[in-house]
Amino acid sequence: MSAGVGEADGLPVGSLICPEPGERPDLWSWTTLRRPDGELEIGGVAASVLAREFGTPAFVLDRADLAGRAQVWATAMAEEFWEGYGMAGGDAFYAGKAFLCSDVVRVVSQAGMGIDTASLGELTLALRAGADPAMVGLHGNNKLDEEIELALSAGEGAGIARIFVDSLGEVEQIAAVARRLGTRARVMVRLKTGIHAGGNEYIATSHEDQKFGVSVADGSALEVVAAISARPELELLGFHNHIGSQILGTEAFVAAVRVVLEFRARVEREFGLATPEVDLGGGVGIAYTGVDAAPTPVIEVVRAIAAAVREVCGELGTSIPRVSVEPGRSVVGPTTVTLYRVGAIKDVTLEGGGVRRYVSVDGGMSDNIRPALYGAQYTATLANRLSGEAPVRCRVVGKHCESGDIVVHDVDLPADVRTGDLLAVPATGAYGYAMASNYNLLAKPVVVACEGGRASVVVRRQSMEHLLELDVQ
Ligand SMILES: *Cc1c(COP(=O)(O)O)cnc(C)c1O
């Protein structure tokens, strides 16, 4: 569906400037800019045009930016793990849970990425959108038989690339489904390595008390390997470890490489089982606000992983495996802004003096739960105009019946911010729409992809009819 707006709306063509004068550009997608008339534009389409044509709140996805980020990941993995450099190949799988729709599947697939899924819904959508089953994975700590069945029967019975085994019980579950379908399953074992990372920090022996994976330390991972090797229906591809989220720097990834490869070498020694692959998960961080540390460039992360793989395999005297990664946030997070319409505004006197201006918008925790869920910080800017007014301290809040319904905790907005203005919140592409709910029976927003002056709906706004469809009258 293409509305073709933006190209003929008579507004001057934007100049290539950072949308906020003097602000860092990495908060905004590559084609987001401030037009000479003061409007924010994304993919060549002005904010006011988007609001008029598609309504608010709206997730606005910069498609060229998404294609670019997906290409960076796919190319970096292919190049740094190239056979010509003595490596065994590398792949990047997009973690679909960050945000999945058919358009995103097509864009990231075309850029050379595979897709990782974690439910029947995600797997069905990815396959329906045309993802190559040979580049699709299935995760989950509590897989349903139906999910495994679809995974093994996709691609005319050839099955998807890999299923990640998360527990001992799952070995028999997957084998039973494979037996029933008369096929074999390619599996990787999700390891609990003790390494946990986020921000600049990582811990090498984090608590084992969480639900994902099987422990290297207590021997459960070896038990799972033994069970897999006893099942003719299962082919063990290798080992997986996802160490966390919003990770800066490369040290944590390097530490994970060592633990995973040492485990792989142990399996080879003790079981005579050589495994061809390892997967190092996702977790590369992005910037959400102007005070966040600069994210580590993808190429630096990939090079650090490649160097560590080479070094550790050399030390252990093992073959070099094919290496994959599963970035989600760093692929889709920075591609998208949420456009909101400003409604009620009120000034609140703070304890100890001072005033905070509460600026309400027409969405909130139903389209972005991250501030309420993890205290995530965002920023916002006026999208329909520039203002010369002095800034005032604002809190952007939603329209839900929760005082924790905050979109942006603290942001300076011009003092003349008023009802009817448009606000843009950057970096909402990952875990925004994907975690959206119908709290207070708000309809889920529209997702619009902009590129080259054209805007297309890629996920329709939920209608009142759809919203009430399940209610039994
Ligand atoms: C969530 C998740 C990812 C993606 O994480 P990002 O922080 O979005 O890059 C990758 N792999 C697994 C197993 C995950 O659960």
Short mmCIF file of C-alpha atoms and ligand atoms in Angstrom, two decimals:
data_model
loop_
_atom_site.label_atom_id
_atom_site.label_comp_id
_atom_site.label_asym_id
_atom_site.label_seq_id
_atom_site.Cartn_x
_atom_site.Cartn_y
_atom_site.Cartn_z
CA MET A 1 0.00 0.00 0.00
CA SER A 2 1.64 3.22 -1.07
CA ALA A 3 0.16 6.61 -0.47
CA GLY A 4 2.82 8.42 -2.47
CA VAL A 5 2.76 11.39 -0.17
CA GLY A 6 5.63 13.75 0.36
CA GLU A 7 6.98 13.91 -3.16
CA ALA A 8 4.57 16.54 -4.44
CA ASP A 9 3.60 18.40 -1.32
CA GLY A 10 5.38 21.55 -2.43
CA LEU A 11 7.71 21.74 0.58
CA PRO A 12 11.31 22.62 -0.07
CA VAL A 13 13.75 19.75 -0.29
CA GLY A 14 15.62 19.27 2.97
CA SER A 15 19.29 19.85 3.49
CA LEU A 16 21.56 17.23 4.95
CA ILE A 17 21.82 18.50 8.48
CA CYS A 18 21.45 16.87 11.84
CA PRO A 19 17.81 17.37 12.89
CA GLU A 20 18.81 19.15 16.09
CA PRO A 21 21.42 21.85 15.53
CA GLY A 22 24.51 20.91 17.50
CA GLU A 23 23.09 17.54 18.52
CA ARG A 24 24.66 14.19 17.81
CA PRO A 25 23.41 12.53 14.65
CA ASP A 26 23.46 8.93 15.88
CA LEU A 27 20.08 9.24 17.62
CA TRP A 28 18.33 9.71 14.31
CA SER A 29 17.96 7.54 11.23
CA TRP A 30 20.15 8.33 8.25
CA THR A 31 17.59 10.28 6.25
CA THR A 32 16.04 12.19 9.15
CA LEU A 33 16.69 15.88 8.73
CA ARG A 34 15.34 19.28 9.54
CA ARG A 35 13.91 21.09 6.49
CA PRO A 36 14.61 24.77 6.01
CA ASP A 37 11.00 25.45 7.05
CA GLY A 38 11.72 23.78 10.41
CA GLU A 39 9.85 20.52 9.86
CA LEU A 40 11.38 17.16 10.58
CA GLU A 41 11.49 14.88 7.57
CA ILE A 42 12.09 11.13 7.37
CA GLY A 43 12.81 9.33 4.11
CA GLY A 44 11.88 12.51 2.26
CA VAL A 45 8.44 12.82 3.89
CA ALA A 46 7.58 15.68 6.26
CA ALA A 47 6.27 14.94 9.75
CA SER A 48 3.09 16.98 9.23
CA VAL A 49 2.33 15.10 6.01
CA LEU A 50 2.76 11.77 7.79
CA ALA A 51 0.49 12.88 10.63
CA ARG A 52 -2.16 14.14 8.22
CA GLU A 53 -2.14 11.06 5.97
CA PHE A 54 -1.71 8.32 8.56
CA GLY A 55 -2.68 9.84 11.92
CA THR A 56 -0.83 9.65 15.23
CA PRO A 57 0.69 7.96 17.06
CA ALA A 58 2.68 6.52 14.18
CA PHE A 59 5.89 4.54 14.03
CA VAL A 60 7.86 5.97 11.10
CA LEU A 61 10.48 3.59 9.75
CA ASP A 62 13.33 4.86 7.55
CA ARG A 63 13.57 1.97 5.10
CA ALA A 64 16.89 2.97 3.53
CA ASP A 65 18.39 3.17 6.99
CA LEU A 66 17.11 -0.33 7.83
CA ALA A 67 18.51 -1.73 4.59
CA GLY A 68 21.83 -0.03 5.33
CA ARG A 69 22.14 -1.37 8.86
CA ALA A 70 21.16 -4.89 7.77
CA GLN A 71 23.75 -4.72 4.99
CA VAL A 72 26.44 -3.59 7.40
CA TRP A 73 25.81 -6.65 9.60
CA ALA A 74 25.52 -9.14 6.74
CA THR A 75 28.59 -7.79 4.95
CA ALA A 76 30.73 -7.51 8.08
CA MET A 77 30.01 -11.16 8.98
CA ALA A 78 30.58 -12.39 5.42
CA GLU A 79 33.85 -10.46 5.06
CA GLU A 80 35.48 -10.97 8.44
CA PHE A 81 34.71 -14.70 8.41
CA TRP A 82 35.55 -15.18 4.74
CA GLU A 83 37.11 -18.53 3.83
CA GLY A 84 39.83 -16.63 1.97
CA TYR A 85 41.04 -15.33 5.35
CA GLY A 86 41.21 -18.86 6.75
CA MET A 87 37.82 -18.60 8.44
CA ALA A 88 34.76 -20.81 7.82
CA GLY A 89 32.09 -18.27 6.86
CA GLY A 90 29.84 -15.96 8.85
CA ASP A 91 26.16 -15.04 8.93
CA ALA A 92 23.95 -12.46 10.60
CA PHE A 93 20.42 -13.45 11.64
CA TYR A 94 18.02 -10.62 12.48
CA ALA A 95 16.38 -11.21 15.88
CA GLY A 96 12.78 -10.87 14.72
CA LYS A 97 11.41 -10.27 18.19
CA ALA A 98 12.77 -6.69 18.07
CA PHE A 99 10.17 -5.85 15.41
CA LEU A 100 8.71 -8.16 12.81
CA CYS A 101 6.51 -7.39 9.82
CA SER A 102 6.65 -8.57 6.20
CA ASP A 103 8.34 -5.41 4.96
CA VAL A 104 11.13 -5.76 7.53
CA VAL A 105 11.58 -9.45 6.64
CA ARG A 106 11.96 -8.53 2.97
CA VAL A 107 14.35 -5.62 3.57
CA VAL A 108 16.70 -7.50 5.92
CA SER A 109 16.56 -10.67 3.79
CA GLN A 110 17.45 -8.73 0.67
CA ALA A 111 20.36 -7.23 2.58
CA GLY A 112 21.62 -10.76 3.23
CA MET A 113 20.48 -11.42 6.80
CA GLY A 114 18.66 -14.50 8.06
CA ILE A 115 15.80 -14.26 10.58
CA ASP A 116 15.62 -15.69 14.08
CA THR A 117 12.17 -16.32 15.52
CA ALA A 118 10.88 -17.39 18.93
CA SER A 119 7.21 -18.35 18.52
CA LEU A 120 4.69 -19.82 16.11
CA GLY A 121 3.55 -16.30 15.20
CA GLU A 122 7.04 -15.00 14.44
CA LEU A 123 7.98 -18.13 12.50
CA THR A 124 4.75 -18.08 10.49
CA LEU A 125 5.10 -14.39 9.64
CA ALA A 126 8.76 -14.73 8.60
CA LEU A 127 8.05 -17.70 6.32
CA ARG A 128 4.89 -16.10 4.88
CA ALA A 129 6.88 -12.96 4.06
CA GLY A 130 9.29 -15.07 2.03
CA ALA A 131 12.27 -15.56 4.35
CA ASP A 132 14.47 -18.39 3.03
CA PRO A 133 13.89 -21.31 5.47
CA ALA A 134 17.59 -22.17 5.08
CA MET A 135 18.27 -18.81 6.83
CA VAL A 136 15.69 -19.05 9.63
CA GLY A 137 16.18 -20.08 13.26
CA LEU A 138 13.80 -20.99 16.11
CA HIS A 139 14.45 -20.03 19.73
CA GLY A 140 12.40 -20.36 22.91
CA ASN A 141 12.67 -21.91 26.36
CA ASN A 142 9.28 -23.59 26.11
CA LYS A 143 8.66 -24.61 22.52
CA LEU A 144 5.31 -25.99 21.44
CA ASP A 145 5.09 -29.10 19.25
CA GLU A 146 3.36 -26.94 16.62
CA GLU A 147 6.35 -24.60 16.50
CA ILE A 148 8.77 -27.49 16.04
CA GLU A 149 6.48 -29.06 13.41
CA LEU A 150 6.41 -25.88 11.36
CA ALA A 151 10.17 -25.46 11.75
CA LEU A 152 10.84 -28.99 10.50
CA SER A 153 8.33 -28.95 7.65
CA ALA A 154 9.15 -25.49 6.22
CA GLY A 155 10.88 -25.28 2.85
CA GLU A 156 8.98 -28.27 1.42
CA GLY A 157 10.10 -30.50 4.24
CA ALA A 158 13.76 -29.42 4.25
CA GLY A 159 13.19 -27.53 7.50
CA ILE A 160 14.60 -24.25 8.79
CA ALA A 161 18.33 -23.71 9.34
CA ARG A 162 18.45 -24.43 13.05
CA ILE A 163 16.48 -24.99 16.23
CA PHE A 164 18.08 -23.90 19.49
CA VAL A 165 17.77 -26.57 22.18
CA ASP A 166 17.08 -24.94 25.53
CA SER A 167 16.62 -27.90 27.89
CA LEU A 168 17.17 -31.64 28.22
CA GLY A 169 13.46 -32.38 27.80
CA GLU A 170 13.45 -30.60 24.48
CA VAL A 171 15.92 -33.10 22.99
CA GLU A 172 13.31 -35.85 23.09
CA GLN A 173 10.53 -33.44 22.11
CA ILE A 174 12.30 -32.31 18.92
CA ALA A 175 13.42 -35.87 18.11
CA ALA A 176 9.82 -37.12 18.49
CA VAL A 177 8.45 -34.50 16.09
CA ALA A 178 11.24 -35.21 13.59
CA ARG A 179 10.53 -38.95 13.81
CA ARG A 180 6.83 -38.36 13.22
CA LEU A 181 7.56 -36.20 10.17
CA GLY A 182 10.20 -38.63 8.89
CA THR A 183 12.90 -35.96 8.89
CA ARG A 184 16.02 -34.83 10.79
CA ALA A 185 16.42 -31.64 12.81
CA ARG A 186 19.53 -29.46 12.79
CA VAL A 187 20.02 -28.20 16.33
CA MET A 188 22.30 -25.93 18.30
CA VAL A 189 22.51 -25.99 22.10
CA ARG A 190 21.90 -22.72 23.92
CA LEU A 191 24.58 -22.48 26.60
CA LYS A 192 24.42 -20.75 29.93
CA THR A 193 28.02 -19.60 30.11
CA GLY A 194 27.91 -17.39 33.20
CA ILE A 195 28.77 -14.36 31.08
CA HIS A 196 26.22 -11.62 31.35
CA ALA A 197 26.61 -8.18 29.83
CA GLY A 198 24.89 -4.83 29.50
CA GLY A 199 26.26 -1.31 29.11
CA ASN A 200 30.02 -1.19 29.55
CA GLU A 201 30.14 -3.95 32.13
CA TYR A 202 30.12 -7.68 31.98
CA ILE A 203 30.29 -10.37 34.62
CA ALA A 204 32.13 -13.58 33.91
CA THR A 205 30.21 -15.74 36.39
CA SER A 206 26.69 -14.38 36.57
CA HIS A 207 24.09 -16.22 38.60
CA GLU A 208 22.77 -19.39 37.02
CA ASP A 209 19.31 -18.58 38.30
CA GLN A 210 17.59 -17.62 35.03
CA LYS A 211 15.51 -19.60 32.61
CA PHE A 212 17.51 -19.66 29.35
CA GLY A 213 19.96 -22.27 28.18
CA VAL A 214 21.75 -25.18 29.81
CA SER A 215 24.65 -24.69 32.18
CA VAL A 216 28.26 -25.30 31.20
CA ALA A 217 29.30 -25.06 34.86
CA ASP A 218 27.00 -27.71 36.38
CA GLY A 219 27.32 -30.25 33.57
CA SER A 220 23.78 -29.94 32.16
CA ALA A 221 25.10 -28.77 28.80
CA LEU A 222 27.21 -31.92 28.44
CA GLU A 223 24.20 -34.03 29.38
CA VAL A 224 22.19 -32.39 26.60
CA VAL A 225 24.99 -33.02 24.10
CA ALA A 226 25.06 -36.70 25.12
CA ALA A 227 21.29 -36.94 24.65
CA ILE A 228 21.47 -35.30 21.22
CA SER A 229 24.26 -37.59 20.05
CA ALA A 230 22.10 -40.59 20.98
CA ARG A 231 19.27 -39.40 18.72
CA PRO A 232 19.60 -40.28 15.03
CA GLU A 233 16.87 -37.69 14.27
CA LEU A 234 19.07 -34.84 15.48
CA GLU A 235 22.12 -33.29 13.87
CA LEU A 236 24.21 -31.21 16.29
CA LEU A 237 25.38 -28.07 14.46
CA GLY A 238 27.03 -26.43 17.44
CA PHE A 239 26.60 -24.04 20.33
CA HIS A 240 24.90 -20.74 21.06
CA ASN A 241 25.27 -18.04 23.68
CA HIS A 242 23.35 -14.76 24.01
CA ILE A 243 25.01 -12.70 26.74
CA GLY A 244 22.68 -9.77 27.19
CA SER A 245 21.41 -6.57 25.72
CA GLN A 246 22.43 -2.97 25.08
CA ILE A 247 26.11 -3.98 25.29
CA LEU A 248 28.85 -1.43 24.63
CA GLY A 249 32.42 -2.33 23.75
CA THR A 250 33.71 -5.70 22.61
CA GLU A 251 35.17 -7.33 25.75
CA ALA A 252 32.04 -9.22 26.76
CA PHE A 253 31.69 -10.77 23.30
CA VAL A 254 35.35 -11.79 23.34
CA ALA A 255 34.88 -13.43 26.76
CA ALA A 256 31.84 -15.34 25.44
CA VAL A 257 33.79 -16.58 22.40
CA ARG A 258 36.30 -18.21 24.73
CA VAL A 259 33.77 -20.02 26.90
CA VAL A 260 31.75 -21.28 23.91
CA LEU A 261 34.82 -22.47 22.00
CA GLU A 262 36.32 -24.16 25.06
CA PHE A 263 33.05 -26.03 25.54
CA ARG A 264 33.04 -26.97 21.85
CA ALA A 265 36.59 -28.33 22.16
CA ARG A 266 35.59 -30.34 25.23
CA VAL A 267 32.67 -31.91 23.35
CA GLU A 268 35.04 -32.84 20.55
CA ARG A 269 37.49 -34.41 23.01
CA GLU A 270 34.99 -36.25 25.16
CA PHE A 271 32.42 -37.31 22.56
CA GLY A 272 34.50 -37.28 19.38
CA LEU A 273 31.83 -34.89 18.06
CA ALA A 274 33.14 -32.14 15.78
CA THR A 275 30.61 -29.33 15.43
CA PRO A 276 30.68 -26.93 12.48
CA GLU A 277 29.01 -23.79 13.94
CA VAL A 278 28.77 -21.36 16.83
CA ASP A 279 26.34 -18.49 17.36
CA LEU A 280 27.17 -15.56 19.62
CA GLY A 281 23.72 -14.03 19.98
CA GLY A 282 22.80 -10.36 19.78
CA GLY A 283 22.98 -7.49 22.21
CA VAL A 284 24.94 -4.70 20.50
CA GLY A 285 23.79 -1.41 22.03
CA ILE A 286 22.45 1.77 20.44
CA ALA A 287 22.05 5.40 21.54
CA TYR A 288 18.66 6.54 22.86
CA THR A 289 19.46 10.00 24.24
CA GLY A 290 22.11 12.65 23.83
CA VAL A 291 23.83 11.65 27.08
CA ASP A 292 24.24 7.97 26.17
CA ALA A 293 27.73 6.70 25.40
CA ALA A 294 28.44 6.37 21.69
CA PRO A 295 27.53 2.85 20.56
CA THR A 296 30.34 0.56 19.41
CA PRO A 297 30.43 0.35 15.61
CA VAL A 298 29.21 -3.01 14.27
CA ILE A 299 32.42 -3.58 12.34
CA GLU A 300 34.45 -3.27 15.55
CA VAL A 301 32.31 -5.87 17.30
CA VAL A 302 32.53 -8.27 14.36
CA ARG A 303 36.31 -7.81 14.01
CA ALA A 304 36.82 -8.42 17.73
CA ILE A 305 34.74 -11.63 17.54
CA ALA A 306 36.66 -12.80 14.46
CA ALA A 307 40.03 -12.13 16.09
CA ALA A 308 38.97 -13.96 19.25
CA VAL A 309 37.68 -16.96 17.27
CA ARG A 310 40.98 -17.18 15.39
CA GLU A 311 43.06 -16.87 18.54
CA VAL A 312 41.09 -19.28 20.75
CA CYS A 313 40.79 -21.95 18.03
CA GLY A 314 44.55 -21.63 17.52
CA GLU A 315 45.19 -22.14 21.24
CA LEU A 316 42.81 -25.08 21.47
CA GLY A 317 44.04 -26.64 18.25
CA THR A 318 40.50 -27.01 16.91
CA SER A 319 38.99 -26.26 13.52
CA ILE A 320 37.49 -22.80 13.01
CA PRO A 321 33.66 -22.93 13.06
CA ARG A 322 31.21 -21.03 10.90
CA VAL A 323 30.09 -18.10 13.08
CA SER A 324 26.73 -16.41 13.30
CA VAL A 325 25.27 -13.55 15.33
CA GLU A 326 21.69 -12.44 16.05
CA PRO A 327 21.42 -8.66 16.34
CA GLY A 328 17.97 -7.14 16.81
CA ARG A 329 18.12 -3.74 18.46
CA SER A 330 21.17 -2.54 16.53
CA VAL A 331 19.48 -3.39 13.21
CA VAL A 332 16.05 -1.85 13.72
CA GLY A 333 16.25 0.38 16.82
CA PRO A 334 17.67 3.55 15.26
CA THR A 335 15.59 3.22 12.06
CA THR A 336 12.33 4.40 13.59
CA VAL A 337 10.83 7.45 15.28
CA THR A 338 7.44 7.59 16.96
CA LEU A 339 5.34 10.60 15.98
CA TYR A 340 2.87 11.75 18.62
CA ARG A 341 0.35 14.59 18.72
CA VAL A 342 0.60 16.84 21.79
CA GLY A 343 -2.61 17.11 23.82
CA ALA A 344 -3.01 18.37 27.39
CA ILE A 345 -0.20 20.41 28.93
CA LYS A 346 0.17 21.25 32.61
CA ASP A 347 2.83 22.77 34.81
CA VAL A 348 3.57 20.97 38.05
CA THR A 349 5.36 22.64 40.95
CA LEU A 350 8.19 20.48 42.21
CA GLU A 351 9.21 19.96 45.81
CA GLY A 352 11.85 22.54 46.60
CA GLY A 353 10.62 24.89 43.90
CA GLY A 354 10.93 24.70 40.16
CA VAL A 355 8.37 23.64 37.64
CA ARG A 356 8.05 20.63 35.42
CA ARG A 357 5.83 20.85 32.38
CA TYR A 358 3.85 17.67 31.72
CA VAL A 359 3.26 17.30 28.00
CA SER A 360 0.68 14.59 27.23
CA VAL A 361 0.71 12.71 23.94
CA ASP A 362 -1.84 10.46 22.25
CA GLY A 363 -0.02 7.17 22.97
CA GLY A 364 2.23 6.09 25.82
CA MET A 365 3.00 2.82 27.58
CA SER A 366 0.83 0.88 25.12
CA ASP A 367 3.21 1.75 22.26
CA ASN A 368 6.41 2.01 24.33
CA ILE A 369 6.49 0.00 27.53
CA ARG A 370 10.28 0.25 27.93
CA PRO A 371 10.36 3.33 30.20
CA ALA A 372 7.84 1.71 32.57
CA LEU A 373 9.37 -1.77 32.28
CA TYR A 374 13.07 -0.99 32.59
CA GLY A 375 13.29 2.71 33.29
CA ALA A 376 14.51 3.21 29.70
CA GLN A 377 15.37 6.79 28.78
CA TYR A 378 14.36 8.49 25.54
CA THR A 379 14.45 11.99 24.14
CA ALA A 380 12.00 13.96 22.00
CA THR A 381 11.94 16.90 19.65
CA LEU A 382 9.31 19.17 18.18
CA ALA A 383 8.66 17.69 14.73
CA ASN A 384 6.32 20.09 12.95
CA ARG A 385 8.31 23.31 13.48
CA LEU A 386 11.38 24.89 15.03
CA SER A 387 10.94 27.41 17.81
CA GLY A 388 13.21 30.18 19.02
CA GLU A 389 11.68 30.10 22.50
CA ALA A 390 13.84 29.26 25.50
CA PRO A 391 13.69 25.60 26.56
CA VAL A 392 11.64 24.43 29.54
CA ARG A 393 12.02 21.21 31.47
CA CYS A 394 9.37 18.80 30.28
CA ARG A 395 8.18 15.28 30.92
CA VAL A 396 6.39 13.62 28.04
CA VAL A 397 3.62 11.35 29.30
CA GLY A 398 1.02 9.13 27.67
CA LYS A 399 -2.75 8.93 28.09
CA HIS A 400 -2.95 5.74 30.18
CA CYS A 401 -4.29 5.32 33.71
CA GLU A 402 -0.87 4.86 35.32
CA SER A 403 1.38 7.54 36.73
CA GLY A 404 4.32 5.48 35.42
CA ASP A 405 3.03 6.03 31.89
CA ILE A 406 6.04 8.09 30.87
CA VAL A 407 7.45 8.37 27.36
CA VAL A 408 10.38 10.72 28.10
CA HIS A 409 11.38 11.42 31.71
CA ASP A 410 13.23 14.64 31.12
CA VAL A 411 13.58 16.69 28.00
CA ASP A 412 13.98 20.35 27.17
CA LEU A 413 11.26 21.52 24.81
CA PRO A 414 10.67 25.08 23.64
CA ALA A 415 8.48 27.07 26.05
CA ASP A 416 5.81 27.56 23.39
CA VAL A 417 5.17 23.82 22.92
CA ARG A 418 1.42 23.63 22.51
CA THR A 419 -1.55 21.38 21.96
CA GLY A 420 -1.57 20.20 18.35
CA ASP A 421 2.22 20.16 17.94
CA LEU A 422 3.92 16.98 16.78
CA LEU A 423 6.62 15.33 18.87
CA ALA A 424 9.14 12.86 17.48
CA VAL A 425 10.80 10.31 19.77
CA PRO A 426 13.84 8.69 18.10
CA ALA A 427 15.21 5.14 18.37
CA THR A 428 11.87 3.42 18.97
CA GLY A 429 12.30 0.74 16.28
CA ALA A 430 13.26 -2.11 18.62
CA TYR A 431 10.94 -3.48 21.31
CA GLY A 432 8.47 -0.62 20.76
CA TYR A 433 5.75 -1.90 18.45
CA ALA A 434 6.89 -5.45 19.23
CA MET A 435 5.86 -4.99 22.86
CA ALA A 436 2.78 -2.86 22.17
CA SER A 437 -0.41 -3.68 24.02
CA ASN A 438 -4.04 -2.64 24.00
CA TYR A 439 -3.97 -1.30 27.56
CA ASN A 440 -6.94 1.01 28.17
CA LEU A 441 -8.22 -0.41 24.85
CA LEU A 442 -6.03 1.90 22.85
CA ALA A 443 -5.60 0.78 19.26
CA LYS A 444 -2.08 -0.21 18.20
CA PRO A 445 -0.48 2.52 16.06
CA VAL A 446 0.24 2.37 12.36
CA VAL A 447 3.77 1.61 11.12
CA VAL A 448 4.73 3.61 8.04
CA ALA A 449 7.91 3.04 6.03
CA CYS A 450 9.35 6.10 4.28
CA GLU A 451 11.84 6.04 1.45
CA GLY A 452 12.70 8.43 -1.36
CA GLY A 453 9.79 10.77 -0.62
CA ARG A 454 7.19 7.99 -0.50
CA ALA A 455 5.41 6.64 2.55
CA SER A 456 3.80 3.19 2.72
CA VAL A 457 1.80 1.55 5.47
CA VAL A 458 3.62 -1.66 6.50
CA VAL A 459 1.45 -2.42 9.55
CA ARG A 460 -2.07 -0.99 9.54
CA ARG A 461 -3.42 0.98 12.48
CA GLN A 462 -5.70 -1.20 14.52
CA SER A 463 -9.31 -0.31 13.82
CA MET A 464 -12.03 -0.06 16.48
CA GLU A 465 -13.62 -3.11 14.87
CA HIS A 466 -10.41 -5.13 15.19
CA LEU A 467 -9.88 -3.86 18.72
CA LEU A 468 -13.29 -5.14 19.83
CA GLU A 469 -13.33 -8.25 17.64
CA LEU A 470 -12.59 -10.74 20.44
CA ASP A 471 -15.11 -9.31 22.86
CA VAL A 472 -18.14 -11.61 23.16
CA GLN A 473 -21.23 -9.42 23.30
C1 LIG B 1 16.72 -10.80 22.21
C2 LIG B 1 17.67 -11.75 21.62
C3 LIG B 1 18.54 -11.32 20.61
C4 LIG B 1 18.60 -9.90 20.12
O1 LIG B 1 19.04 -9.04 21.11
P1 LIG B 1 19.30 -7.48 20.76
O2 LIG B 1 19.70 -6.92 22.07
O3 LIG B 1 18.02 -6.94 20.26
O4 LIG B 1 20.37 -7.45 19.73
C5 LIG B 1 19.37 -12.27 20.05
N1 LIG B 1 19.36 -13.55 20.45
C6 LIG B 1 18.54 -14.00 21.43
C7 LIG B 1 18.56 -15.41 21.80
C8 LIG B 1 17.68 -13.11 22.04
O5 LIG B 1 16.86 -13.55 22.99
#
